[in-house]
PDB file of C-alpha atoms in Angstrom:
ATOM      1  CA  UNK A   5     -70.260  -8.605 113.781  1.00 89.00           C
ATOM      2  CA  UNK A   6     -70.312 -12.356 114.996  1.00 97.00           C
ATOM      3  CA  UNK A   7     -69.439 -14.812 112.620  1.00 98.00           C
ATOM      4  CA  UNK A   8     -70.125 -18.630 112.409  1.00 98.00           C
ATOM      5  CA  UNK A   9     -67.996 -20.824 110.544  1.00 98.00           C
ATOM      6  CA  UNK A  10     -69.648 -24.722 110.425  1.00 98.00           C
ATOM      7  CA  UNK A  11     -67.617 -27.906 108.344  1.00 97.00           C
ATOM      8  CA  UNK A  12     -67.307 -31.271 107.613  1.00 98.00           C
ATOM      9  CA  UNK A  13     -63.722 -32.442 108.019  1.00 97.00           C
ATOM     10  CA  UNK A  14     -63.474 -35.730 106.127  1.00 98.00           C
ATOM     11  CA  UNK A  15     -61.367 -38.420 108.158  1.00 98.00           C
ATOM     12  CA  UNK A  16     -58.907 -40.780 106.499  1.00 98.00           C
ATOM     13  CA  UNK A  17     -61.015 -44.065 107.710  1.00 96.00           C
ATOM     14  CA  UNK A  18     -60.428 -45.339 111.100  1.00 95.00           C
ATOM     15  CA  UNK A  19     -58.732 -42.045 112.244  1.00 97.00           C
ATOM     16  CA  UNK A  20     -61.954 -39.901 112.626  1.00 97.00           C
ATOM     17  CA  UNK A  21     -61.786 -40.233 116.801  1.00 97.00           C
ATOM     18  CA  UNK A  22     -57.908 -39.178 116.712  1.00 96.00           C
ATOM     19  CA  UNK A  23     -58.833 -36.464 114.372  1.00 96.00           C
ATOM     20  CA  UNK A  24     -61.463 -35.474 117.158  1.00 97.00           C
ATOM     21  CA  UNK A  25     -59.395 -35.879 120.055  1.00 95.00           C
ATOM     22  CA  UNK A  26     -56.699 -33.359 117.883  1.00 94.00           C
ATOM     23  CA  UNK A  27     -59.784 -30.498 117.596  1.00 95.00           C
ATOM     24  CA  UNK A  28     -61.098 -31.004 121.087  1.00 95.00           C
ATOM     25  CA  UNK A  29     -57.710 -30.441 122.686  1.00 94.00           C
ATOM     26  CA  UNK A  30     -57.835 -27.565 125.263  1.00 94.00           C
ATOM     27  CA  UNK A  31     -56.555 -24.208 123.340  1.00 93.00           C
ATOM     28  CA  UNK A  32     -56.753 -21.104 125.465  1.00 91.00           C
ATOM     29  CA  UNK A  33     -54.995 -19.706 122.796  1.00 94.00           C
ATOM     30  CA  UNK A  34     -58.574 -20.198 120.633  1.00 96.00           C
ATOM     31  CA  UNK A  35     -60.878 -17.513 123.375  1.00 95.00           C
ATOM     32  CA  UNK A  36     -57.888 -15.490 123.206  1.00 95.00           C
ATOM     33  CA  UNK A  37     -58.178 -14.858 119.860  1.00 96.00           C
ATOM     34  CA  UNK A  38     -62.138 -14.321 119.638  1.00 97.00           C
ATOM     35  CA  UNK A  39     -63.459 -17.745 119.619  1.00 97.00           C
ATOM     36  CA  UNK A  40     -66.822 -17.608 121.566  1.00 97.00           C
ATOM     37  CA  UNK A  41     -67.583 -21.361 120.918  1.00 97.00           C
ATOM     38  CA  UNK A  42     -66.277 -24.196 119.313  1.00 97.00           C
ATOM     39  CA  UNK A  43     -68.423 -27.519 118.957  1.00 98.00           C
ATOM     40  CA  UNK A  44     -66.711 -30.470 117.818  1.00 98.00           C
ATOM     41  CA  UNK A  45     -68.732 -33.653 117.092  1.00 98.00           C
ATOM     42  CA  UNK A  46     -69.800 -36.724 114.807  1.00 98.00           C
ATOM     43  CA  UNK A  47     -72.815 -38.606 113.323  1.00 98.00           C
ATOM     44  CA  UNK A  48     -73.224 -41.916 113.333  1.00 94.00           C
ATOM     45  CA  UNK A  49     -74.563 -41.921 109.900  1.00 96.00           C
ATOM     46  CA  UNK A  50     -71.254 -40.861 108.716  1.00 96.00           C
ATOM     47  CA  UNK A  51     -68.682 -42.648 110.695  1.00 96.00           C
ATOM     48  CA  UNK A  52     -65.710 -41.131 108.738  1.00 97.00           C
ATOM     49  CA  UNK A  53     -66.642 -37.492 108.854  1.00 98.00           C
ATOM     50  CA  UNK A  54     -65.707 -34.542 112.137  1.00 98.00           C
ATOM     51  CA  UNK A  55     -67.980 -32.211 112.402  1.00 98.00           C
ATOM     52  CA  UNK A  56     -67.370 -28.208 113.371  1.00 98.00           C
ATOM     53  CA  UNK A  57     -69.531 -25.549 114.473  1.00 98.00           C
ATOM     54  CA  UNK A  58     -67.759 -22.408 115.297  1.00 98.00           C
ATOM     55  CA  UNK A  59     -69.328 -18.872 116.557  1.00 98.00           C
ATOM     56  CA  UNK A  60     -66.470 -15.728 116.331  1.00 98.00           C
ATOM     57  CA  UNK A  61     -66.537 -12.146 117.663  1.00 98.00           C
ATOM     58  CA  UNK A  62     -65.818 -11.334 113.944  1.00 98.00           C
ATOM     59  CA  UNK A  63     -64.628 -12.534 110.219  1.00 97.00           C
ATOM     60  CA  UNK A  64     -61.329 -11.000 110.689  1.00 97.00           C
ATOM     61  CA  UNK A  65     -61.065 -13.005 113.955  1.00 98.00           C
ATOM     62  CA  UNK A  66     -61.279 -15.982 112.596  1.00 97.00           C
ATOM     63  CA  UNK A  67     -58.988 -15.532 109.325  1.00 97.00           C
ATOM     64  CA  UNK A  68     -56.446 -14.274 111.928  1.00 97.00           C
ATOM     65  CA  UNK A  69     -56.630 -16.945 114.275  1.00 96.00           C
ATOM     66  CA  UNK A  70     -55.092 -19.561 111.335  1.00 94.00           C
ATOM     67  CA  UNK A  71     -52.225 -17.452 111.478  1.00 94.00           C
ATOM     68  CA  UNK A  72     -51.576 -18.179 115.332  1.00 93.00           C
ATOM     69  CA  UNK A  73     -48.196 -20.608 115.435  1.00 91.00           C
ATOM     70  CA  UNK A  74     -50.475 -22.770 117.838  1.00 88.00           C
ATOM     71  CA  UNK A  75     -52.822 -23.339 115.134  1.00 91.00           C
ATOM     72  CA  UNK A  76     -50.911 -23.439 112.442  1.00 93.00           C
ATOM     73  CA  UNK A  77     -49.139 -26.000 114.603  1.00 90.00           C
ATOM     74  CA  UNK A  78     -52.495 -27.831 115.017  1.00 88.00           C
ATOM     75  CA  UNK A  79     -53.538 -28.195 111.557  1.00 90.00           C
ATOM     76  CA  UNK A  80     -50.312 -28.998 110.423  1.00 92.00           C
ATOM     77  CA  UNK A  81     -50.397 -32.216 112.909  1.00 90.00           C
ATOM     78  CA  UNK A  82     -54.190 -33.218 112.055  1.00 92.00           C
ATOM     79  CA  UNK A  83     -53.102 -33.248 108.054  1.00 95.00           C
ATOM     80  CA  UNK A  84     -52.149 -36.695 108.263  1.00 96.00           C
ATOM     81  CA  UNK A  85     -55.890 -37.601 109.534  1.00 97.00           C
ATOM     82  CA  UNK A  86     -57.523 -35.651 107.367  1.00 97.00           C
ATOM     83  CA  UNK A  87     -58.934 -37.178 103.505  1.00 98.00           C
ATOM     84  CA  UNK A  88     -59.101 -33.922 101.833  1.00 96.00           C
ATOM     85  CA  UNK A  89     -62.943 -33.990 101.554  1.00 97.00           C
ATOM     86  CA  UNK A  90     -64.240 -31.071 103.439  1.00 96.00           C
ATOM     87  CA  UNK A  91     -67.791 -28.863 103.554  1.00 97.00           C
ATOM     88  CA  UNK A  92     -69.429 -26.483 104.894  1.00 97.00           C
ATOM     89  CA  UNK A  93     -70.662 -22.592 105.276  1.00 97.00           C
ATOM     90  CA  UNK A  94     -70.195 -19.387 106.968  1.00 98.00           C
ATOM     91  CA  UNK A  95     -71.931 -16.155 108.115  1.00 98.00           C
ATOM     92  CA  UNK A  96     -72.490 -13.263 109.697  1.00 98.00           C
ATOM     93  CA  UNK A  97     -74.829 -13.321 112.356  1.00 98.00           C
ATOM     94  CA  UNK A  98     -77.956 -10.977 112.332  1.00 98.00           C
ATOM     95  CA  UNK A  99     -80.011 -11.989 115.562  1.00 97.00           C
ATOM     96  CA  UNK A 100     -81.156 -15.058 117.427  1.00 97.00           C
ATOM     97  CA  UNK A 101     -84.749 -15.334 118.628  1.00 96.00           C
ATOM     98  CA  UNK A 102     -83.197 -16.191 122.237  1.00 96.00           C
ATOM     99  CA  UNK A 103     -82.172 -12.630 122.567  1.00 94.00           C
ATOM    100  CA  UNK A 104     -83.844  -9.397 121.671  1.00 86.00           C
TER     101      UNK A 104
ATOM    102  CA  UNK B  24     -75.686 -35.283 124.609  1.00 88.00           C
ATOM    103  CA  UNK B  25     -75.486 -31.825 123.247  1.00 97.00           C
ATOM    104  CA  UNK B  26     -76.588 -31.931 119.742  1.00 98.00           C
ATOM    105  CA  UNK B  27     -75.865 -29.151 116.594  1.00 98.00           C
ATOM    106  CA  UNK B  28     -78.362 -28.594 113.946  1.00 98.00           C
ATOM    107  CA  UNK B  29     -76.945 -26.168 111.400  1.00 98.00           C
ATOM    108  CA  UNK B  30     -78.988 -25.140 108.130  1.00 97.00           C
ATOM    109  CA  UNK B  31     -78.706 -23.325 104.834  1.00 98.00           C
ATOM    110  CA  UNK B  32     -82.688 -22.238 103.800  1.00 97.00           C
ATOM    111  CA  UNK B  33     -83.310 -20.656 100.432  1.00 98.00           C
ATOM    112  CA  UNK B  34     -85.005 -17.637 100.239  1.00 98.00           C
ATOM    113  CA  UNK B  35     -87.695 -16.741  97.454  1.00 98.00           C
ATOM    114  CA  UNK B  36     -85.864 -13.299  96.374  1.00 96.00           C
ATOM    115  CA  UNK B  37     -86.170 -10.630  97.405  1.00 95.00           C
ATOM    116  CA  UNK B  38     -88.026 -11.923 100.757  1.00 97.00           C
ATOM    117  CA  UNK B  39     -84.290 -13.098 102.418  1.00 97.00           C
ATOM    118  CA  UNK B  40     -84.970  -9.987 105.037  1.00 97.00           C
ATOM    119  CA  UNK B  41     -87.903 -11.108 105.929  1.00 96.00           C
ATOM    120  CA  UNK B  42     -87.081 -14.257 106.434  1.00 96.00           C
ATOM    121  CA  UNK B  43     -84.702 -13.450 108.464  1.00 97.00           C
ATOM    122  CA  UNK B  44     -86.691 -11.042 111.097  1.00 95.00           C
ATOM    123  CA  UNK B  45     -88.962 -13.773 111.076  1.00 94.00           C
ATOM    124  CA  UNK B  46     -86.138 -16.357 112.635  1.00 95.00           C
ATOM    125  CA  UNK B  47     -85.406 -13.594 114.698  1.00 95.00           C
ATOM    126  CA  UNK B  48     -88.779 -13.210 116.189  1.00 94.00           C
ATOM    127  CA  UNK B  49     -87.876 -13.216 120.095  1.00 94.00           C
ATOM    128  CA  UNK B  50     -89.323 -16.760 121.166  1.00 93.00           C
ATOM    129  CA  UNK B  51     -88.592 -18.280 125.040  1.00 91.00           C
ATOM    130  CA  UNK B  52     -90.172 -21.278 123.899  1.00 94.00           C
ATOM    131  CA  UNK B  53     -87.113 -22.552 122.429  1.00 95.00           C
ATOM    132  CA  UNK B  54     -84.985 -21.715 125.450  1.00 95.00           C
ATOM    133  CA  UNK B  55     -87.850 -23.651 127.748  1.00 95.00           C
ATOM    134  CA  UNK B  56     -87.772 -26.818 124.754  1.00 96.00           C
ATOM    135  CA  UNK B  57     -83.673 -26.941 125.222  1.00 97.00           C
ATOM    136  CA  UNK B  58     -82.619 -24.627 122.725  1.00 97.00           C
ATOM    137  CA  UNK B  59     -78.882 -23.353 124.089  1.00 97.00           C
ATOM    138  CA  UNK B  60     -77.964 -20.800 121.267  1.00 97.00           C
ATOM    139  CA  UNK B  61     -79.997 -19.839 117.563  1.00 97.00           C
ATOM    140  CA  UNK B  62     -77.759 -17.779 115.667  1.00 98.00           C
ATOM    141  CA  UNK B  63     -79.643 -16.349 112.841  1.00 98.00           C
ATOM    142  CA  UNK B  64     -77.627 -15.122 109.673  1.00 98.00           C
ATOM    143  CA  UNK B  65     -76.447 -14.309 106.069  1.00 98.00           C
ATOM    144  CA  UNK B  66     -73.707 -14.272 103.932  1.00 98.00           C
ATOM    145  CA  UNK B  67     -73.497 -11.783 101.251  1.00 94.00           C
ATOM    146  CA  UNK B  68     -72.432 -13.793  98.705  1.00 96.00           C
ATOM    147  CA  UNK B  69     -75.234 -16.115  98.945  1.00 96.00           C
ATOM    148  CA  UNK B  70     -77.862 -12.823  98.675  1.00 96.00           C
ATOM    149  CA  UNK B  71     -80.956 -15.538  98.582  1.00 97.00           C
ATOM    150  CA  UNK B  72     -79.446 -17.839 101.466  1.00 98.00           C
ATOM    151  CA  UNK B  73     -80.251 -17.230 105.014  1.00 98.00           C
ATOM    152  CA  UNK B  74     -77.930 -19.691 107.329  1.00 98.00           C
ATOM    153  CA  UNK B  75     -79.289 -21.303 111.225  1.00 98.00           C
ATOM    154  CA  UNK B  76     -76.552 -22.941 113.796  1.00 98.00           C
ATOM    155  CA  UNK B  77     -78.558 -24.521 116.735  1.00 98.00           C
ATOM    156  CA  UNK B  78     -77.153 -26.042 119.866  1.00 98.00           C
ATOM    157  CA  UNK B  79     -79.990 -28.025 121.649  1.00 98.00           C
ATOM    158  CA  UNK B  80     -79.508 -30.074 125.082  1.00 98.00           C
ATOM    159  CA  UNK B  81     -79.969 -33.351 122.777  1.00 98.00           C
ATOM    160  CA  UNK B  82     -81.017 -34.384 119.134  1.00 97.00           C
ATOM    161  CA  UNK B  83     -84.591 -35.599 120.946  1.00 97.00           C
ATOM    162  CA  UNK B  84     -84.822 -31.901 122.783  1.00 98.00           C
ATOM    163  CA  UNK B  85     -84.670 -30.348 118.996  1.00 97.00           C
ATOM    164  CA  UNK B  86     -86.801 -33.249 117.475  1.00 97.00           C
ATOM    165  CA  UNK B  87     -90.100 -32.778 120.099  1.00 96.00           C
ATOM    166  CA  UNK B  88     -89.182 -28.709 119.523  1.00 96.00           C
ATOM    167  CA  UNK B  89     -90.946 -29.023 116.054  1.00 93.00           C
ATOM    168  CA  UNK B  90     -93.787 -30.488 117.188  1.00 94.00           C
ATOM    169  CA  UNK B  91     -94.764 -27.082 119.941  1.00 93.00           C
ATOM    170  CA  UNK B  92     -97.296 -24.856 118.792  1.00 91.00           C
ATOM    171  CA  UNK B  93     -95.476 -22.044 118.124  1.00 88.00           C
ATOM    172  CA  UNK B  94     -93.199 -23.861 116.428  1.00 90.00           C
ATOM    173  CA  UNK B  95     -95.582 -25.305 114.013  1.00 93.00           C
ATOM    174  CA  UNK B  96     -96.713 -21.603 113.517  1.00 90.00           C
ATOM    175  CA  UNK B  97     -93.503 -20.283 112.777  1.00 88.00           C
ATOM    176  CA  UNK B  98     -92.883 -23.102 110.102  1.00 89.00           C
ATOM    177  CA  UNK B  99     -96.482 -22.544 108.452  1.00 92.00           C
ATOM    178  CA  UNK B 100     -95.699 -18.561 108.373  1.00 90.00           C
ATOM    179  CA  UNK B 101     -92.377 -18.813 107.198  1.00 92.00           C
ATOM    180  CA  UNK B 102     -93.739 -21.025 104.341  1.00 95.00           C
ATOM    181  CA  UNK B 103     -94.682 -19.046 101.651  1.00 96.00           C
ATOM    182  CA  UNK B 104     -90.699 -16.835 102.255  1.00 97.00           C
ATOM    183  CA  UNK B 105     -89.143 -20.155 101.298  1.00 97.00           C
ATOM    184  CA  UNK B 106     -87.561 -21.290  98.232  1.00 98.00           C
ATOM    185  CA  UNK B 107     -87.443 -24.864  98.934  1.00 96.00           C
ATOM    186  CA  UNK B 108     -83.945 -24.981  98.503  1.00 97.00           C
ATOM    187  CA  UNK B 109     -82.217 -26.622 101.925  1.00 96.00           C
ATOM    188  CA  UNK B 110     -78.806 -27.644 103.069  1.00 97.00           C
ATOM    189  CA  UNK B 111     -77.092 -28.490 106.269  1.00 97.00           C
ATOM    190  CA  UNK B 112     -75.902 -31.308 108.993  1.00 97.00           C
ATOM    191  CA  UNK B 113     -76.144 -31.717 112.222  1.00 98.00           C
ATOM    192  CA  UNK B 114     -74.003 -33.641 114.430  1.00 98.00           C
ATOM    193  CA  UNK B 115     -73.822 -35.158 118.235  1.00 98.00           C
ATOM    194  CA  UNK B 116     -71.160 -32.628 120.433  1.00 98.00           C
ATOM    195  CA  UNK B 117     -67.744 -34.733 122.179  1.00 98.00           C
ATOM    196  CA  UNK B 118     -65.957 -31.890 122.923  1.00 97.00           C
ATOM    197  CA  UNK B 119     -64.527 -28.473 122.417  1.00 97.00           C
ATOM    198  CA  UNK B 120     -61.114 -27.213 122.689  1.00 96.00           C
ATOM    199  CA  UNK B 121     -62.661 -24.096 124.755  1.00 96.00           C
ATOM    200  CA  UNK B 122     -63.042 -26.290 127.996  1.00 94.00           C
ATOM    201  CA  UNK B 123     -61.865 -29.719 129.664  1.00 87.00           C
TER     202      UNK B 123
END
């Protein structure tokens, strides 16, 4: 079942465009693992924050892919940029009203 | 600019189900008002919670969407199956790592 996974990543201030440029960096590795899309963005209105919006072939493709060295890699290098406040939600998708 | 809308919406319980076919409801009127992807879903430990990600061609595409007809009919529908509890964010894409 396809999963979405959405968050706010909290940005130690002044760092929130390195932090993006870390999530936006090409990873094949990411559609090799199930990722079917990956949004990375900000809002104005909160100039320290990185936002997320994720869409998954499944649940267990997602917990699995933050065992991949590359990501585990990745996150291990963003830590620095990161402020430890983080949000967000996640589901399992039941339909879309652009499909039937 | 691609723009993400993503939303918690409380459902009166019991009527989560319903809420949810009714999000579902095929509509090409948000594909034709920039809609690129409506996932639609829940999360079972949130049993009154249903859960939106949007990705529109731009925050304005999304904005004039609530104004269309059906749009406004959906909302006014939908009404009474709503708790009034709300959550979300929505944030301006830069990037992905899932393509240059």
């Amino acid at each position: 079942m396809t999963f979405v996974n959405v968050g706010t990543l909290g940005a130690v201030p002044g760092k929130r465009d390195e932090l993006v440029a870390h999530l936006t960096a090409r990873s094949d590795e990411l559609a090799d693992a199930g990722c079917l899309s990956y949004e990375v963005g900000v809002n104005d209105e909160q100039p320290d924050t990185v936002y997320v919006a994720e869409i998954w072939t499944s649940a267990a493709a997602h917990r699995d892919s933050l065992q991949l060295p590359g990501v585990q890699a990745s996150i291990a290098a963003a830590r620095p940029l990161l402020s430890g406040e983080m949000g967000g939600f996640r589901f399992d998708v039941v339909g879309s009203p652009l499909r039937d």
